Amino acid sequence: MAGRGDPPEGTPEGVPGGEDEYRSVVFDEAFVRAAHLQEFSARERLGEHTEAVRNRPSAWEGRSSSRQAILLVLLILLAFGTAIYLGVRNPYQPPADQRAEPLRTTVVPLAPQGAVVGGEPARLFDHSPAAEYRTGAAGINFPLTGRTTHFAESQVVTALSIAKEYLVASSLEPDVLSGATVRPPRLLLDPDQLEQYDRSVEAPADDGRHALAAWLVRFDPRQVVLADPATRVQGTLRFEETSPDTLDVTADHTYTYAVRPAVQGAGPVARASLFTVHREVHFRFDREDLRMHRTELVTSTVEAGPQACGADTTGSLKPLLAGARAPEAGGGPAVTDPYATARPAAPSLCGALAPSAQPSL
């Protein structure tokens, strides 16, 4: 007997709609649950929904999201590790701070050819080669600045500023000149040179390394004092890039001091005299020095007079005062004019002070 919906003779074989024709498209329960789209019910369609179907999350989507999250974490860790590796192995890292070499020192006393000229400080200055010199730090002027191949103009200005600050601290600071302190120049030195500097202070020696007079200008306060605090100064500053990581500054200046005896006798006030110091200091800066506001001294050459050739000038300078004569003229036939800058320093251990360096009274 045929079913309720079937023809009396059954479903004809080969007729469309037969059971075999739709067997391949029968959706089982697992397939329905896995579908991405689900039709809203009639009640849901009467609501505010405008779409007829809604998306259904699938188990594959959950697994895919988890895998993507894990992959993202792995990529982040890989990138972080690569950055660390390249930071350690990067061949273009800035070079490490180079160790400063010891300062090489030369101090040459200049002996007068006759008696040291004396008088009032103002009159001595007016009749000397220092008549047109500026007073104090105003005599230490910057050259025209600009950038170099590897250093910006601001870095060049910083190097020149530190060099000038050292020259002022070591040649013009009253407490340094009188021997009351040695600290101001020390504050500007590369830490690698502090031991050499301290030894030069405590035990100066004429060994090319520990002459205190090459680091700073100092008079023995028991013998000499300044007759006029207004030291006259003139000279030049030059800068040069010596490597991609170092900048050099050369300072070539003449300082003229008015001095007198520290102890006054019972008679009239002793006359003043002029004492001239020609200093050529070679400074070196690396990038760390510029950042830390410090410098390395490479060489320092000092020619100073009038002094006796046999005087020990490795520590305090020892001027011959007004009316004094040198026991013997030094330097042989070659005379040295400390006012003539931009020239090679005297190679001898003692020179003869040029007569033109004395005031013409």
Short mmCIF file of N, CA and C in Angstrom, two decimals, residues 170-319:
data_model
loop_
_atom_site.label_atom_id
_atom_site.label_comp_id
_atom_site.label_asym_id
_atom_site.label_seq_id
_atom_site.Cartn_x
_atom_site.Cartn_y
_atom_site.Cartn_z
N SER A 170 93.03 78.34 34.13
CA SER A 170 94.43 77.99 34.39
C SER A 170 95.40 79.16 34.24
N SER A 171 94.96 80.26 33.62
CA SER A 171 95.88 81.37 33.36
C SER A 171 95.43 82.71 33.93
N LEU A 172 94.14 82.83 34.28
CA LEU A 172 93.61 84.13 34.68
C LEU A 172 92.90 84.11 36.03
N GLU A 173 92.57 82.95 36.53
CA GLU A 173 91.88 82.86 37.82
C GLU A 173 92.81 83.33 38.94
N PRO A 174 92.45 84.38 39.69
CA PRO A 174 93.36 84.92 40.71
C PRO A 174 93.80 83.89 41.75
N ASP A 175 92.89 83.04 42.20
CA ASP A 175 93.26 82.05 43.22
C ASP A 175 94.21 81.00 42.67
N VAL A 176 94.12 80.71 41.37
CA VAL A 176 95.06 79.78 40.75
C VAL A 176 96.43 80.44 40.60
N LEU A 177 96.44 81.69 40.17
CA LEU A 177 97.71 82.40 40.00
C LEU A 177 98.46 82.54 41.32
N SER A 178 97.74 82.72 42.40
CA SER A 178 98.38 82.91 43.71
C SER A 178 98.70 81.60 44.41
N GLY A 179 98.33 80.48 43.82
CA GLY A 179 98.62 79.19 44.44
C GLY A 179 97.63 78.77 45.50
N ALA A 180 96.50 79.50 45.62
CA ALA A 180 95.50 79.16 46.65
C ALA A 180 94.72 77.90 46.29
N THR A 181 94.57 77.59 45.02
CA THR A 181 93.82 76.42 44.59
C THR A 181 94.33 75.94 43.24
N VAL A 182 94.12 74.67 42.97
CA VAL A 182 94.41 74.08 41.65
C VAL A 182 93.15 73.40 41.11
N ARG A 183 92.03 73.64 41.75
CA ARG A 183 90.81 72.91 41.42
C ARG A 183 90.14 73.36 40.12
N PRO A 184 90.02 74.65 39.80
CA PRO A 184 89.28 75.04 38.58
C PRO A 184 89.74 74.35 37.31
N PRO A 185 91.04 74.27 37.00
CA PRO A 185 91.41 73.53 35.77
C PRO A 185 91.11 72.04 35.88
N ARG A 186 91.27 71.51 37.06
CA ARG A 186 91.07 70.06 37.25
C ARG A 186 89.65 69.64 36.91
N LEU A 187 88.67 70.50 37.18
CA LEU A 187 87.27 70.18 36.93
C LEU A 187 86.96 69.99 35.45
N LEU A 188 87.83 70.48 34.59
CA LEU A 188 87.58 70.41 33.15
C LEU A 188 88.38 69.32 32.44
N LEU A 189 89.13 68.54 33.19
CA LEU A 189 90.00 67.53 32.58
C LEU A 189 89.30 66.19 32.42
N ASP A 190 89.72 65.47 31.40
CA ASP A 190 89.28 64.08 31.20
C ASP A 190 89.72 63.26 32.42
N PRO A 191 88.85 62.40 32.96
CA PRO A 191 89.21 61.62 34.15
C PRO A 191 90.51 60.82 33.99
N ASP A 192 90.85 60.43 32.76
CA ASP A 192 92.07 59.66 32.55
C ASP A 192 93.33 60.48 32.83
N GLN A 193 93.23 61.79 32.87
CA GLN A 193 94.40 62.64 33.10
C GLN A 193 94.47 63.20 34.52
N LEU A 194 93.51 62.86 35.35
CA LEU A 194 93.49 63.44 36.70
C LEU A 194 94.67 62.96 37.55
N GLU A 195 95.04 61.70 37.42
CA GLU A 195 96.18 61.19 38.19
C GLU A 195 97.46 61.92 37.81
N GLN A 196 97.67 62.12 36.51
CA GLN A 196 98.86 62.84 36.06
C GLN A 196 98.84 64.28 36.56
N TYR A 197 97.68 64.90 36.52
CA TYR A 197 97.56 66.29 37.00
C TYR A 197 97.87 66.37 38.50
N ASP A 198 97.29 65.46 39.27
CA ASP A 198 97.51 65.48 40.72
C ASP A 198 98.99 65.25 41.06
N ARG A 199 99.63 64.36 40.33
CA ARG A 199 101.05 64.13 40.59
C ARG A 199 101.88 65.36 40.23
N SER A 200 101.48 66.06 39.17
CA SER A 200 102.18 67.28 38.79
C SER A 200 102.04 68.36 39.87
N VAL A 201 100.91 68.36 40.55
CA VAL A 201 100.71 69.32 41.64
C VAL A 201 101.55 68.95 42.86
N GLU A 202 101.52 67.67 43.21
CA GLU A 202 102.18 67.23 44.44
C GLU A 202 103.69 67.07 44.29
N ALA A 203 104.15 66.63 43.12
CA ALA A 203 105.58 66.41 42.91
C ALA A 203 105.95 66.79 41.49
N PRO A 204 105.96 68.09 41.15
CA PRO A 204 106.31 68.50 39.78
C PRO A 204 107.72 68.07 39.42
N ALA A 205 107.90 67.71 38.17
CA ALA A 205 109.21 67.23 37.71
C ALA A 205 109.42 67.64 36.26
N ASP A 206 110.67 67.84 35.90
CA ASP A 206 111.04 68.20 34.54
C ASP A 206 111.30 66.93 33.74
N ASP A 207 110.25 66.13 33.56
CA ASP A 207 110.38 64.85 32.87
C ASP A 207 109.51 64.78 31.62
N GLY A 208 108.98 65.92 31.19
CA GLY A 208 108.13 65.93 30.00
C GLY A 208 106.72 65.47 30.25
N ARG A 209 106.37 65.18 31.50
CA ARG A 209 105.04 64.70 31.85
C ARG A 209 104.44 65.42 33.06
N HIS A 210 105.26 65.93 33.96
CA HIS A 210 104.74 66.40 35.25
C HIS A 210 105.21 67.81 35.61
N ALA A 211 105.33 68.67 34.62
CA ALA A 211 105.63 70.08 34.88
C ALA A 211 104.32 70.81 35.14
N LEU A 212 104.12 71.25 36.36
CA LEU A 212 102.86 71.91 36.71
C LEU A 212 102.67 73.18 35.89
N ALA A 213 103.75 73.86 35.56
CA ALA A 213 103.64 75.10 34.79
C ALA A 213 103.04 74.87 33.40
N ALA A 214 103.02 73.62 32.94
CA ALA A 214 102.39 73.32 31.66
C ALA A 214 100.88 73.16 31.79
N TRP A 215 100.42 72.86 32.99
CA TRP A 215 98.99 72.72 33.26
C TRP A 215 98.36 74.07 33.58
N LEU A 216 99.08 74.91 34.33
CA LEU A 216 98.52 76.18 34.79
C LEU A 216 99.64 77.16 35.09
N VAL A 217 99.27 78.44 35.25
CA VAL A 217 100.22 79.49 35.62
C VAL A 217 100.06 79.75 37.12
N ARG A 218 101.19 79.63 37.84
CA ARG A 218 101.15 79.86 39.29
C ARG A 218 102.44 80.52 39.74
N PHE A 219 102.29 81.51 40.62
CA PHE A 219 103.45 82.19 41.21
C PHE A 219 103.55 81.80 42.68
N ASP A 220 104.77 81.75 43.18
CA ASP A 220 104.99 81.47 44.58
C ASP A 220 104.54 82.68 45.39
N PRO A 221 103.46 82.57 46.16
CA PRO A 221 102.93 83.75 46.87
C PRO A 221 103.89 84.29 47.92
N ARG A 222 104.88 83.51 48.30
CA ARG A 222 105.86 84.01 49.27
C ARG A 222 106.88 84.93 48.61
N GLN A 223 106.96 84.88 47.29
CA GLN A 223 107.94 85.66 46.57
C GLN A 223 107.32 86.75 45.68
N VAL A 224 106.20 86.40 45.04
CA VAL A 224 105.64 87.28 44.00
C VAL A 224 104.12 87.41 44.19
N VAL A 225 103.61 88.61 43.97
CA VAL A 225 102.17 88.85 43.93
C VAL A 225 101.86 89.70 42.71
N LEU A 226 100.61 89.74 42.31
CA LEU A 226 100.20 90.56 41.18
C LEU A 226 100.16 92.03 41.61
N ALA A 227 100.76 92.86 40.81
CA ALA A 227 100.69 94.30 41.05
C ALA A 227 99.45 94.91 40.41
N ASP A 228 98.88 94.21 39.45
CA ASP A 228 97.65 94.65 38.78
C ASP A 228 96.89 93.39 38.39
N PRO A 229 95.63 93.27 38.83
CA PRO A 229 94.88 92.04 38.49
C PRO A 229 94.47 91.96 37.03
N ALA A 230 94.59 93.04 36.29
CA ALA A 230 94.14 93.07 34.90
C ALA A 230 95.23 92.54 33.98
N THR A 231 95.27 91.24 33.82
CA THR A 231 96.24 90.60 32.92
C THR A 231 95.88 90.91 31.47
N ARG A 232 96.89 91.20 30.67
CA ARG A 232 96.67 91.47 29.24
C ARG A 232 96.87 90.19 28.45
N VAL A 233 95.94 89.95 27.49
CA VAL A 233 95.94 88.67 26.76
C VAL A 233 95.68 88.92 25.28
N GLN A 234 96.37 88.14 24.45
CA GLN A 234 96.08 88.13 23.02
C GLN A 234 96.56 86.81 22.42
N GLY A 235 95.81 86.33 21.43
CA GLY A 235 96.20 85.08 20.77
C GLY A 235 95.11 84.55 19.88
N THR A 236 95.21 83.29 19.53
CA THR A 236 94.28 82.68 18.58
C THR A 236 93.81 81.32 19.08
N LEU A 237 92.64 80.94 18.63
CA LEU A 237 92.10 79.59 18.80
C LEU A 237 91.85 79.02 17.42
N ARG A 238 92.28 77.78 17.19
CA ARG A 238 92.05 77.11 15.92
C ARG A 238 91.44 75.74 16.19
N PHE A 239 90.56 75.32 15.31
CA PHE A 239 89.95 73.99 15.46
C PHE A 239 90.15 73.18 14.20
N GLU A 240 90.17 71.86 14.36
CA GLU A 240 90.39 70.95 13.23
C GLU A 240 89.84 69.58 13.59
N GLU A 241 89.14 68.97 12.65
CA GLU A 241 88.69 67.60 12.83
C GLU A 241 89.84 66.66 12.46
N THR A 242 90.30 65.88 13.42
CA THR A 242 91.44 64.99 13.18
C THR A 242 91.03 63.56 12.89
N SER A 243 89.78 63.21 13.15
CA SER A 243 89.23 61.90 12.80
C SER A 243 87.71 62.04 12.86
N PRO A 244 86.97 61.05 12.37
CA PRO A 244 85.52 61.16 12.45
C PRO A 244 84.99 61.27 13.87
N ASP A 245 85.82 60.95 14.86
CA ASP A 245 85.35 60.96 16.25
C ASP A 245 86.13 61.89 17.16
N THR A 246 87.06 62.69 16.63
CA THR A 246 87.84 63.59 17.47
C THR A 246 87.93 64.97 16.82
N LEU A 247 87.86 65.96 17.69
CA LEU A 247 87.97 67.35 17.28
C LEU A 247 89.07 68.00 18.11
N ASP A 248 90.03 68.63 17.45
CA ASP A 248 91.16 69.25 18.14
C ASP A 248 91.05 70.77 18.11
N VAL A 249 91.47 71.39 19.21
CA VAL A 249 91.54 72.84 19.31
C VAL A 249 92.95 73.22 19.77
N THR A 250 93.57 74.16 19.09
CA THR A 250 94.90 74.65 19.46
C THR A 250 94.77 76.09 19.93
N ALA A 251 95.26 76.34 21.14
CA ALA A 251 95.24 77.69 21.71
C ALA A 251 96.66 78.22 21.75
N ASP A 252 96.88 79.38 21.16
CA ASP A 252 98.21 80.01 21.10
C ASP A 252 98.05 81.44 21.60
N HIS A 253 98.41 81.68 22.89
CA HIS A 253 98.15 82.98 23.50
C HIS A 253 99.36 83.47 24.29
N THR A 254 99.46 84.79 24.38
CA THR A 254 100.46 85.45 25.22
C THR A 254 99.75 86.18 26.35
N TYR A 255 100.20 85.94 27.57
CA TYR A 255 99.64 86.55 28.77
C TYR A 255 100.73 87.44 29.40
N THR A 256 100.38 88.68 29.69
CA THR A 256 101.33 89.60 30.31
C THR A 256 100.80 90.01 31.68
N TYR A 257 101.58 89.70 32.71
CA TYR A 257 101.21 89.97 34.10
C TYR A 257 102.09 91.09 34.65
N ALA A 258 101.50 91.96 35.45
CA ALA A 258 102.28 92.94 36.22
C ALA A 258 102.48 92.36 37.61
N VAL A 259 103.75 92.18 38.01
CA VAL A 259 104.08 91.53 39.29
C VAL A 259 105.00 92.44 40.11
N ARG A 260 105.06 92.15 41.40
CA ARG A 260 105.97 92.86 42.31
C ARG A 260 106.35 91.91 43.43
N PRO A 261 107.34 92.27 44.25
CA PRO A 261 107.73 91.40 45.36
C PRO A 261 106.60 91.25 46.38
N ALA A 262 106.49 90.05 46.93
CA ALA A 262 105.43 89.81 47.93
C ALA A 262 105.71 90.52 49.23
N VAL A 263 106.98 90.68 49.59
CA VAL A 263 107.37 91.30 50.85
C VAL A 263 107.92 92.68 50.57
N GLN A 264 107.33 93.68 51.19
CA GLN A 264 107.79 95.05 51.01
C GLN A 264 108.81 95.40 52.08
N GLY A 265 109.83 96.11 51.69
CA GLY A 265 110.83 96.55 52.65
C GLY A 265 110.37 97.79 53.39
N ALA A 266 111.28 98.33 54.18
CA ALA A 266 110.95 99.51 54.96
C ALA A 266 110.91 100.76 54.10
N GLY A 267 111.52 100.72 52.92
CA GLY A 267 111.59 101.88 52.05
C GLY A 267 110.33 102.05 51.23
N PRO A 268 110.44 102.78 50.13
CA PRO A 268 109.28 103.02 49.26
C PRO A 268 108.77 101.72 48.64
N VAL A 269 107.52 101.78 48.18
CA VAL A 269 106.89 100.61 47.59
C VAL A 269 107.70 100.15 46.38
N ALA A 270 107.96 98.86 46.30
CA ALA A 270 108.76 98.32 45.21
C ALA A 270 108.06 98.52 43.88
N ARG A 271 108.86 98.72 42.86
CA ARG A 271 108.31 98.90 41.53
C ARG A 271 107.80 97.58 40.97
N ALA A 272 106.83 97.69 40.09
CA ALA A 272 106.30 96.52 39.40
C ALA A 272 107.15 96.23 38.18
N SER A 273 106.99 95.06 37.66
CA SER A 273 107.63 94.66 36.41
C SER A 273 106.67 93.77 35.64
N LEU A 274 106.93 93.57 34.38
CA LEU A 274 106.07 92.72 33.56
C LEU A 274 106.67 91.33 33.43
N PHE A 275 105.77 90.33 33.46
CA PHE A 275 106.17 88.93 33.28
C PHE A 275 105.30 88.36 32.17
N THR A 276 105.91 87.81 31.16
CA THR A 276 105.19 87.37 29.96
C THR A 276 105.24 85.86 29.83
N VAL A 277 104.08 85.27 29.57
CA VAL A 277 103.95 83.82 29.40
C VAL A 277 103.31 83.55 28.04
N HIS A 278 104.03 82.82 27.21
CA HIS A 278 103.48 82.38 25.93
C HIS A 278 103.10 80.91 26.08
N ARG A 279 101.81 80.62 25.96
CA ARG A 279 101.31 79.24 26.12
C ARG A 279 100.71 78.76 24.81
N GLU A 280 101.12 77.57 24.41
CA GLU A 280 100.48 76.89 23.29
C GLU A 280 99.95 75.56 23.80
N VAL A 281 98.65 75.43 23.83
CA VAL A 281 97.99 74.24 24.40
C VAL A 281 97.18 73.56 23.31
N HIS A 282 97.38 72.27 23.19
CA HIS A 282 96.67 71.46 22.20
C HIS A 282 95.61 70.63 22.93
N PHE A 283 94.34 70.94 22.67
CA PHE A 283 93.22 70.24 23.29
C PHE A 283 92.66 69.20 22.32
N ARG A 284 92.12 68.13 22.87
CA ARG A 284 91.44 67.11 22.06
C ARG A 284 90.09 66.77 22.71
N PHE A 285 89.08 66.60 21.85
CA PHE A 285 87.73 66.30 22.31
C PHE A 285 87.19 65.11 21.52
N ASP A 286 86.66 64.12 22.22
CA ASP A 286 85.81 63.14 21.54
C ASP A 286 84.36 63.48 21.88
N ARG A 287 83.44 62.70 21.37
CA ARG A 287 82.03 63.05 21.56
C ARG A 287 81.61 62.96 23.03
N GLU A 288 82.19 62.04 23.76
CA GLU A 288 81.88 61.93 25.18
C GLU A 288 82.41 63.15 25.93
N ASP A 289 83.59 63.64 25.54
CA ASP A 289 84.12 64.85 26.18
C ASP A 289 83.19 66.03 25.95
N LEU A 290 82.69 66.18 24.76
CA LEU A 290 81.77 67.28 24.47
C LEU A 290 80.50 67.15 25.28
N ARG A 291 80.01 65.92 25.41
CA ARG A 291 78.78 65.71 26.18
C ARG A 291 78.99 65.97 27.66
N MET A 292 80.16 65.60 28.18
CA MET A 292 80.44 65.74 29.61
C MET A 292 81.11 67.06 29.96
N HIS A 293 81.34 67.92 28.99
CA HIS A 293 81.95 69.24 29.21
C HIS A 293 83.32 69.10 29.87
N ARG A 294 84.22 68.44 29.13
CA ARG A 294 85.57 68.22 29.63
C ARG A 294 86.51 68.15 28.43
N THR A 295 87.83 68.08 28.69
CA THR A 295 88.78 68.06 27.60
C THR A 295 89.99 67.22 27.96
N GLU A 296 90.72 66.83 26.93
CA GLU A 296 92.00 66.13 27.07
C GLU A 296 93.09 67.07 26.57
N LEU A 297 94.14 67.26 27.35
CA LEU A 297 95.29 68.06 26.92
C LEU A 297 96.32 67.12 26.29
N VAL A 298 96.68 67.40 25.04
CA VAL A 298 97.63 66.57 24.31
C VAL A 298 99.05 67.06 24.54
N THR A 299 99.30 68.34 24.26
CA THR A 299 100.61 68.95 24.50
C THR A 299 100.41 70.33 25.09
N SER A 300 101.40 70.77 25.86
CA SER A 300 101.38 72.12 26.41
C SER A 300 102.82 72.62 26.46
N THR A 301 103.07 73.72 25.76
CA THR A 301 104.40 74.33 25.72
C THR A 301 104.32 75.74 26.30
N VAL A 302 105.21 76.03 27.23
CA VAL A 302 105.21 77.33 27.92
C VAL A 302 106.59 77.96 27.77
N GLU A 303 106.62 79.21 27.34
CA GLU A 303 107.82 80.03 27.31
C GLU A 303 107.53 81.24 28.19
N ALA A 304 108.32 81.45 29.24
CA ALA A 304 107.99 82.48 30.22
C ALA A 304 109.24 83.23 30.67
N GLY A 305 109.13 84.53 30.79
CA GLY A 305 110.25 85.33 31.27
C GLY A 305 109.81 86.73 31.61
N PRO A 306 110.70 87.45 32.31
CA PRO A 306 112.11 87.10 32.57
C PRO A 306 112.28 86.16 33.76
N GLN A 307 113.07 85.10 33.54
CA GLN A 307 113.43 84.13 34.56
C GLN A 307 114.90 83.76 34.39
N ALA A 308 115.48 83.25 35.44
CA ALA A 308 116.85 82.74 35.34
C ALA A 308 116.80 81.35 34.75
N CYS A 309 117.79 81.03 33.93
CA CYS A 309 117.81 79.71 33.28
C CYS A 309 117.94 78.57 34.29
N GLY A 310 118.62 78.79 35.38
CA GLY A 310 118.80 77.71 36.33
C GLY A 310 117.66 77.54 37.31
N ALA A 311 116.64 78.38 37.22
CA ALA A 311 115.53 78.30 38.17
C ALA A 311 114.67 77.08 37.87
N ASP A 312 114.16 76.47 38.93
CA ASP A 312 113.27 75.33 38.78
C ASP A 312 111.86 75.87 38.53
N THR A 313 111.42 75.78 37.30
CA THR A 313 110.11 76.34 36.94
C THR A 313 109.08 75.25 36.65
N THR A 314 109.35 74.02 37.05
CA THR A 314 108.38 72.95 36.80
C THR A 314 107.14 73.10 37.66
N GLY A 315 107.27 73.78 38.82
CA GLY A 315 106.12 74.02 39.68
C GLY A 315 105.65 75.45 39.49
N SER A 316 105.99 76.31 40.46
CA SER A 316 105.65 77.73 40.35
C SER A 316 106.66 78.43 39.45
N LEU A 317 106.16 79.39 38.67
CA LEU A 317 107.05 80.22 37.88
C LEU A 317 107.76 81.21 38.80
N LYS A 318 108.98 81.58 38.44
CA LYS A 318 109.82 82.41 39.32
C LYS A 318 110.32 83.64 38.56
N PRO A 319 109.50 84.66 38.46
CA PRO A 319 109.90 85.86 37.72
C PRO A 319 111.09 86.57 38.37
#
